[in-house]
Amino acid sequence: MKVLVIGGGAREHALCRSLSLDPDVTALHCAPGNAGIAEVAELHPVDQLDGAAVTALATELGADLVVVGPEAPLVAGVADAVRAAGIPVFGPSREAARLEGSKAFAKDVMAGAGVPTARSYVCTTPAEIDEALDAFGAPYVVKDDGLAAGKGVVVTDDVERARAHALACDRVVIEEYLDGPEVSLFAITDGTTVLPLKPAQDFKRALDGDEGPNTGGMGAYSPLPWADPKLVEEVLETVLQPTVDELRRRGTPFSGLLYAGLAITGRGVRVIEFNARFGDPETQVVLARLKTPLAGVLLNSANGTLDDQAPLAWSDEAAVTVVVASHNYPETPRTGDPIEGLDEVAEKDAPHAYVLHAGTRRDGDAVVSAGGRVLSVTATGTDLAQARERAYAAVGRIRLDGSQHRTDIARKAAEA
């Protein structure tokens, strides 16, 4: 089949890498892509928020499947436009993508589905904000109701900082703090059948020891040796399937990737948030372990035939991703710096370690930084310790002036 992937980050590079290894994929295209994706797919310029432009490109290419990677095009209704043209698309409708596009909508769906989550208030006035902050106390959890590229959440003991973030949002969700480790669990669904993937854990804070500001994610690992073996089954029964059933009952069936961000609290599993697409950087480690060819699974989701899908096959190996970010990320990152060492990683570390590009572009013969998160260095190994060792060895070969990365990704889990 011919596949078109929409997006240009490390998540899309991970998707394109997996699709390029699928024998059923005869042609792979990506729009707009990046310097790394260009090595496995043909790139095309497109406004990824323009449903008509994406549909025209898919039609011109004769695409048998369109995979929409990022959240913004989904919330903008790009999948609806492609679907209306009769082209199978992996990704939810605009209405269903509100599960990520509006925290308040997600809370309403969870209430209807009986899904366990944090108690919360939706606030639109300064008085409501003060009342909610007083009701919950520290640590304060303040979430912008809309999309914020993973950086719309503030968790702080400083009430003034919490209030300032809340006042800067048009509409804000303030909720109780959930203690316990966090888990990301993805599920592929066609609106009825729900197929969970393997869980992962990501690292949102910029600095070692979970210090510093929130980011889009500085690394991830899978599997989670400390997690209950029945966790996936429990989340499928109490979170994923009820949510999909509730959205279908409301007349807005969710087809695509449902991402549950979870807290494993002393009172059980609680949903922190839902996303409507593959998460970054967790996708990098989850797909590194998936042995089942990807294209057919995504096509079954798009076509509503996921109940025909054979059980997924997984590698027993562990996977670790370390994000290399540009100078000053997550504030205003510096871009345009040359990246060196990519060939060395390909030559010395493959196939166990490889580089997935996030914010990169070609500048003549050079690859230069073009965003905050620049690279996702991903490695596999017999266990987390070996995967970590391989990932950091590859990171050590990369030279990017002023770059930063965390040195403790998966360390605690590997040492446990």
Coordinates of C-alpha atoms in Angstrom, one line a residue:
M1 CA 0.0 0.0 0.0
K2 CA 1.0 3.7 -0.4
V3 CA 1.1 5.5 2.9
L4 CA 1.2 9.3 3.6
V5 CA 2.2 10.4 7.1
I6 CA 1.3 14.0 8.1
G7 CA 3.8 15.7 10.5
G8 CA 7.5 16.4 10.9
G9 CA 8.7 15.4 14.4
A10 CA 10.4 12.5 16.0
R11 CA 7.0 10.8 16.5
E12 CA 6.5 10.9 12.7
H13 CA 10.1 9.7 12.1
A14 CA 9.4 6.7 14.4
L15 CA 6.1 6.0 12.5
C16 CA 7.9 6.4 9.1
R17 CA 10.8 4.1 10.2
S18 CA 8.3 1.4 11.3
L19 CA 6.3 1.8 8.1
S20 CA 9.4 1.7 5.9
L21 CA 10.3 -1.7 7.4
D22 CA 6.8 -3.1 6.6
P23 CA 6.9 -5.3 3.5
D24 CA 3.3 -4.3 2.6
V25 CA 4.3 -0.6 2.2
T26 CA 5.2 -0.1 -1.4
A27 CA 5.6 3.7 -1.3
L28 CA 6.0 6.0 1.8
H29 CA 5.4 9.7 1.8
C30 CA 5.6 12.3 4.5
A31 CA 4.4 16.0 4.6
P32 CA 6.2 18.1 5.6
G33 CA 8.7 15.7 7.2
N34 CA 12.2 16.6 8.3
A35 CA 15.9 15.8 7.4
G36 CA 15.8 12.4 9.0
I37 CA 12.4 11.3 7.6
A38 CA 13.8 12.2 4.1
E39 CA 16.0 9.1 4.4
V40 CA 13.0 6.7 4.5
A41 CA 10.2 8.6 2.9
E42 CA 9.5 11.1 0.0
L43 CA 8.8 14.5 1.5
H44 CA 6.2 17.0 0.3
P45 CA 5.5 20.6 1.4
V46 CA 2.0 21.0 2.9
D47 CA 0.1 23.1 5.4
Q48 CA -0.7 20.3 7.8
L49 CA -3.6 22.2 9.3
D50 CA -5.3 22.6 5.9
G51 CA -7.6 19.6 5.4
A52 CA -8.2 20.5 1.7
A53 CA -4.5 20.7 1.0
V54 CA -3.8 17.4 2.8
T55 CA -6.6 15.7 1.0
A56 CA -5.4 17.0 -2.4
L57 CA -1.9 15.7 -1.7
A58 CA -3.3 12.3 -0.7
T59 CA -5.4 12.1 -3.8
E60 CA -2.5 13.1 -6.0
L61 CA -0.3 10.5 -4.5
G62 CA -3.0 7.8 -4.7
A63 CA -2.5 7.1 -1.0
D64 CA -4.2 4.0 0.4
L65 CA -3.8 5.2 4.0
V66 CA -3.2 8.6 5.6
V67 CA -1.7 8.7 9.1
V68 CA -2.1 12.0 10.9
G69 CA 0.7 12.3 13.5
P70 CA 0.3 15.6 15.5
E71 CA -2.6 16.8 17.6
A72 CA -3.1 20.2 15.9
P73 CA -4.2 18.8 12.5
L74 CA -6.6 16.4 14.2
V75 CA -8.2 19.2 16.3
A76 CA -8.4 21.2 13.1
G77 CA -10.4 18.4 11.4
V78 CA -7.9 17.3 8.9
A79 CA -8.9 13.6 9.3
D80 CA -12.5 14.5 8.6
A81 CA -11.5 16.1 5.2
V82 CA -9.5 13.1 4.2
R83 CA -12.2 10.7 5.3
A84 CA -14.8 12.6 3.3
A85 CA -12.8 12.1 0.2
G86 CA -13.1 8.3 0.7
I87 CA -9.4 7.8 1.7
P88 CA -8.8 5.6 4.8
V89 CA -7.2 7.8 7.5
F90 CA -5.7 6.9 10.9
G91 CA -6.7 9.6 13.3
P92 CA -9.9 10.7 15.0
S93 CA -12.5 13.3 13.8
R94 CA -12.4 16.9 14.9
E95 CA -15.2 16.2 17.4
A96 CA -13.5 13.1 18.9
A97 CA -10.1 14.8 19.0
R98 CA -11.7 17.3 21.5
L99 CA -10.7 14.6 24.0
E100 CA -7.3 16.2 23.7
G101 CA -8.3 19.6 22.4
S102 CA -10.3 20.4 25.5
K103 CA -9.5 19.3 29.0
A104 CA -13.0 20.2 30.1
F105 CA -14.6 18.0 27.4
A106 CA -12.3 15.1 28.4
K107 CA -13.4 15.5 32.1
D108 CA -17.1 15.4 30.9
V109 CA -16.5 12.2 28.9
M110 CA -14.7 10.6 31.8
A111 CA -17.6 11.4 34.1
G112 CA -20.1 9.9 31.6
A113 CA -17.9 6.8 31.2
G114 CA -17.2 6.4 34.9
V115 CA -13.5 6.6 34.4
P116 CA -11.4 7.3 37.5
T117 CA -9.6 10.7 37.3
A118 CA -8.6 13.6 39.5
R119 CA -11.4 15.9 41.0
S120 CA -11.4 19.2 39.1
Y121 CA -12.9 22.6 38.5
V122 CA -13.3 24.3 35.1
C123 CA -12.6 28.0 35.7
T124 CA -13.1 31.1 33.5
T125 CA -13.0 34.0 36.1
P126 CA -10.4 35.1 38.6
A127 CA -12.9 34.4 41.5
E128 CA -13.4 30.8 40.3
I129 CA -9.6 30.3 40.0
D130 CA -9.0 31.5 43.5
E131 CA -11.8 29.3 44.8
A132 CA -10.4 26.2 43.1
L133 CA -6.8 26.9 44.2
D134 CA -8.0 27.3 47.8
A135 CA -10.1 24.1 47.6
F136 CA -7.3 21.8 46.5
G137 CA -4.2 23.4 48.1
A138 CA -0.6 22.6 47.2
P139 CA 0.7 21.1 45.0
Y140 CA -1.4 23.1 42.5
V141 CA -2.2 21.5 39.2
V142 CA -3.3 24.1 36.5
K143 CA -4.0 23.0 33.0
D144 CA -4.8 25.2 30.0
D145 CA -8.1 23.9 28.5
G146 CA -6.7 24.0 24.9
L147 CA -3.7 22.6 23.1
A148 CA -0.4 23.7 24.4
A149 CA 2.1 21.3 22.8
G150 CA 2.7 19.5 26.1
K151 CA 3.6 22.7 27.9
G152 CA 0.2 24.0 29.1
V153 CA 0.4 22.3 32.5
V154 CA 1.9 23.9 35.6
V155 CA 2.4 21.8 38.8
T156 CA 3.8 24.0 41.6
D157 CA 3.7 24.6 45.3
D158 CA 3.8 28.4 44.6
V159 CA 0.2 29.7 44.6
E160 CA 1.1 32.9 42.9
R161 CA 2.8 31.0 40.0
A162 CA -0.3 28.7 39.8
R163 CA -2.6 31.8 39.7
A164 CA -0.5 33.6 37.1
H165 CA -0.7 30.6 34.8
A166 CA -4.4 30.2 35.3
L167 CA -5.1 33.9 34.6
A168 CA -3.1 33.7 31.4
C169 CA -5.5 31.0 30.0
D170 CA -8.9 31.8 28.6
R171 CA -10.4 28.7 30.3
V172 CA -8.5 26.6 32.7
V173 CA -8.9 23.2 34.5
I174 CA -7.6 23.2 38.1
E175 CA -7.5 19.8 39.7
E176 CA -6.3 17.8 42.7
Y177 CA -2.7 16.6 42.6
L178 CA -2.3 12.9 41.9
D179 CA 0.7 11.2 43.7
G180 CA 2.5 8.1 42.3
P181 CA 4.4 7.2 39.2
E182 CA 3.1 8.1 35.8
V183 CA 2.5 5.7 32.9
S184 CA 1.6 6.3 29.3
L185 CA -0.6 3.7 27.7
F186 CA -1.5 3.9 24.0
A187 CA -4.4 2.0 22.4
I188 CA -5.3 1.7 18.7
T189 CA -9.1 1.7 18.2
D190 CA -11.6 1.8 15.4
G191 CA -14.3 3.2 17.6
T192 CA -15.5 -0.2 18.9
T193 CA -12.5 -2.6 19.3
V194 CA -9.7 -1.4 21.5
L195 CA -6.1 -2.8 21.1
P196 CA -3.7 -1.7 23.8
L197 CA 0.0 -1.4 23.2
K198 CA 2.8 -1.8 25.7
P199 CA 3.1 0.8 28.4
A200 CA 5.9 3.4 28.6
Q201 CA 7.1 6.1 30.9
D202 CA 8.2 9.5 29.8
F203 CA 10.1 12.3 31.5
K204 CA 8.5 15.8 31.3
R205 CA 10.9 17.9 33.3
A206 CA 13.8 19.5 31.5
L207 CA 16.5 18.6 34.0
D208 CA 17.9 15.5 35.9
G209 CA 16.0 14.5 39.0
D210 CA 12.7 15.8 37.5
E211 CA 13.8 19.4 38.1
G212 CA 13.2 22.4 35.9
P213 CA 10.2 23.4 33.7
N214 CA 7.8 21.1 31.9
T215 CA 8.7 20.2 28.4
G216 CA 7.2 18.2 25.6
G217 CA 9.2 15.2 26.9
M218 CA 12.9 14.6 27.4
G219 CA 13.0 10.8 27.1
A220 CA 11.1 7.6 27.6
Y221 CA 11.5 3.8 28.2
S222 CA 9.6 0.6 27.9
P223 CA 8.9 -1.9 29.4
L224 CA 8.1 -0.9 33.0
P225 CA 9.6 -3.6 35.2
W226 CA 8.0 -2.1 38.4
A227 CA 4.5 -2.0 37.0
D228 CA 1.8 -4.6 37.9
P229 CA 1.6 -7.3 35.2
K230 CA -2.2 -6.8 35.1
L231 CA -1.9 -3.0 34.5
V232 CA -2.8 -3.0 30.8
E233 CA -5.7 -5.3 31.3
E234 CA -7.0 -3.2 34.2
V235 CA -6.7 0.1 32.2
L236 CA -8.4 -1.5 29.2
E237 CA -11.4 -2.5 31.3
T238 CA -11.7 0.7 33.5
V239 CA -10.4 3.5 31.2
L240 CA -9.9 2.7 27.5
Q241 CA -12.9 0.6 26.6
P242 CA -15.4 2.7 28.6
T243 CA -14.1 5.9 27.1
V244 CA -14.4 4.6 23.5
D245 CA -17.9 3.2 24.3
E246 CA -18.9 6.6 25.8
L247 CA -17.7 8.5 22.7
R248 CA -19.6 6.1 20.4
R249 CA -22.7 6.5 22.5
R250 CA -22.5 10.3 22.1
G251 CA -22.3 9.9 18.3
T252 CA -18.7 10.9 18.1
P253 CA -16.9 7.6 17.7
F254 CA -13.1 7.7 18.3
S255 CA -11.0 6.0 15.6
G256 CA -7.2 6.2 15.8
L257 CA -4.8 6.4 18.7
L258 CA -6.1 6.9 22.2
Y259 CA -3.4 7.8 24.6
A260 CA -4.1 7.6 28.3
G261 CA -1.7 9.5 30.7
L262 CA -2.1 7.7 34.0
A263 CA -1.0 8.1 37.6
I264 CA -0.6 5.0 39.7
T265 CA -1.8 6.4 43.0
G266 CA -2.3 4.9 46.4
R267 CA -6.0 4.7 45.6
G268 CA -5.5 3.0 42.3
V269 CA -5.1 4.1 38.6
R270 CA -6.3 7.6 37.8
V271 CA -6.3 9.3 34.4
I272 CA -4.3 12.5 34.3
E273 CA -5.2 13.3 30.7
F274 CA -6.1 11.9 27.3
N275 CA -4.4 12.6 24.0
A276 CA -5.7 11.8 20.6
R277 CA -2.5 10.7 18.9
F278 CA 0.8 8.9 19.5
G279 CA 2.8 10.5 22.2
D280 CA 6.3 11.9 21.8
P281 CA 8.8 10.5 23.0
E282 CA 6.9 7.3 24.1
T283 CA 6.1 6.3 20.5
Q284 CA 9.8 6.0 19.9
V285 CA 10.3 3.2 22.5
V286 CA 6.9 1.5 22.0
L287 CA 7.4 1.1 18.2
A288 CA 11.0 0.0 18.8
R289 CA 9.5 -3.1 20.6
L290 CA 6.6 -3.8 18.2
K291 CA 7.3 -6.8 15.9
T292 CA 3.9 -6.8 14.1
P293 CA 4.1 -4.8 10.8
L294 CA 2.5 -1.5 11.5
A295 CA 0.6 -0.5 8.3
G296 CA -2.0 -3.3 8.5
V297 CA -2.9 -2.4 12.1
L298 CA -3.4 1.2 11.3
L299 CA -5.4 0.4 8.2
N300 CA -7.7 -1.9 10.2
S301 CA -8.3 1.0 12.6
A302 CA -9.1 3.3 9.7
N303 CA -11.4 0.8 8.0
G304 CA -13.3 -0.3 11.2
T305 CA -12.0 -3.9 11.0
L306 CA -9.8 -4.0 14.1
D307 CA -11.6 -7.1 15.3
D308 CA -10.0 -9.0 12.5
Q309 CA -6.5 -8.0 13.7
A310 CA -4.3 -10.8 15.0
P311 CA -2.8 -10.3 18.4
L312 CA 0.2 -8.0 18.3
A313 CA 3.7 -9.5 18.6
W314 CA 6.2 -7.8 20.8
S315 CA 10.0 -8.0 21.4
D316 CA 11.1 -9.0 24.9
E317 CA 13.9 -6.4 24.5
A318 CA 13.8 -3.0 26.3
A319 CA 14.0 0.3 24.6
V320 CA 15.2 3.7 25.8
T321 CA 14.9 7.1 24.1
V322 CA 17.0 10.2 25.1
V323 CA 16.0 13.5 23.7
V324 CA 18.7 15.9 22.6
A325 CA 17.3 19.5 22.9
S326 CA 18.6 22.8 21.6
H327 CA 20.1 25.6 23.7
N328 CA 17.5 27.3 25.9
Y329 CA 14.7 24.8 25.4
P330 CA 11.9 24.9 26.5
E331 CA 12.0 28.7 26.4
T332 CA 12.9 30.3 23.0
P333 CA 15.2 27.6 21.6
R334 CA 18.2 28.5 19.4
T335 CA 18.0 27.0 15.9
G336 CA 20.2 26.8 12.8
D337 CA 23.1 25.1 14.6
P338 CA 24.9 22.3 12.6
I339 CA 24.5 18.7 13.9
E340 CA 27.5 16.4 13.6
G341 CA 28.0 12.8 14.5
L342 CA 24.9 11.3 12.9
D343 CA 26.9 9.3 10.4
E344 CA 29.1 7.9 13.3
V345 CA 26.0 6.7 15.1
A346 CA 24.7 5.0 11.9
E347 CA 28.1 3.4 11.4
K348 CA 29.0 2.3 14.9
D349 CA 25.8 1.8 16.8
A350 CA 23.3 0.4 14.3
P351 CA 21.1 -1.6 14.5
H352 CA 20.8 -1.4 18.3
A353 CA 20.8 2.4 18.4
Y354 CA 19.6 4.9 15.9
V355 CA 18.6 8.6 15.7
L356 CA 15.1 9.8 15.1
H357 CA 14.9 13.4 14.0
A358 CA 12.5 15.9 15.6
G359 CA 13.4 19.5 14.9
T360 CA 15.9 19.3 12.0
R361 CA 16.3 20.5 8.4
R362 CA 18.8 20.3 5.6
D363 CA 21.0 23.3 4.9
G364 CA 23.0 22.4 1.8
D365 CA 25.0 19.3 2.8
A366 CA 24.5 19.9 6.5
V367 CA 21.7 18.9 8.9
V368 CA 20.9 21.8 11.3
S369 CA 18.6 22.2 14.3
A370 CA 15.2 23.6 13.5
G371 CA 13.3 23.3 16.8
G372 CA 13.4 22.8 20.6
R373 CA 13.6 19.1 20.7
V374 CA 16.1 18.2 18.0
L375 CA 16.8 14.5 18.1
S376 CA 15.4 11.3 19.8
V377 CA 18.3 8.9 20.2
T378 CA 16.7 5.5 20.6
A379 CA 18.3 2.1 21.6
T380 CA 17.2 -1.4 22.4
G381 CA 18.9 -4.0 24.6
T382 CA 18.3 -7.2 26.5
D383 CA 17.3 -5.1 29.5
L384 CA 16.9 -1.4 30.4
A385 CA 20.5 -1.2 31.6
Q386 CA 21.9 -2.3 28.2
A387 CA 19.4 -0.1 26.3
R388 CA 20.4 2.9 28.4
E389 CA 24.1 2.2 27.8
R390 CA 23.6 2.0 24.1
A391 CA 21.4 5.1 23.9
Y392 CA 23.9 7.3 25.9
A393 CA 26.9 5.9 23.9
A394 CA 25.1 7.1 20.8
V395 CA 24.2 10.5 22.4
G396 CA 27.9 10.9 23.1
R397 CA 28.8 10.8 19.4
I398 CA 26.4 13.7 18.6
R399 CA 27.7 17.2 18.5
L400 CA 25.3 20.2 18.6
D401 CA 26.5 23.4 20.1
G402 CA 24.7 24.3 23.3
S403 CA 22.6 21.2 23.3
Q404 CA 21.2 19.6 26.4
H405 CA 19.9 16.2 27.5
R406 CA 18.9 14.5 30.7
T407 CA 21.4 11.9 31.9
D408 CA 19.0 9.9 34.1
I409 CA 16.4 8.6 31.6
A410 CA 15.3 5.1 32.9
R411 CA 18.1 5.0 35.5
K412 CA 15.9 4.2 38.5
A413 CA 14.0 1.5 36.6
A414 CA 17.2 0.0 35.2
E415 CA 18.7 -0.2 38.7
A416 CA 15.6 -1.6 40.4

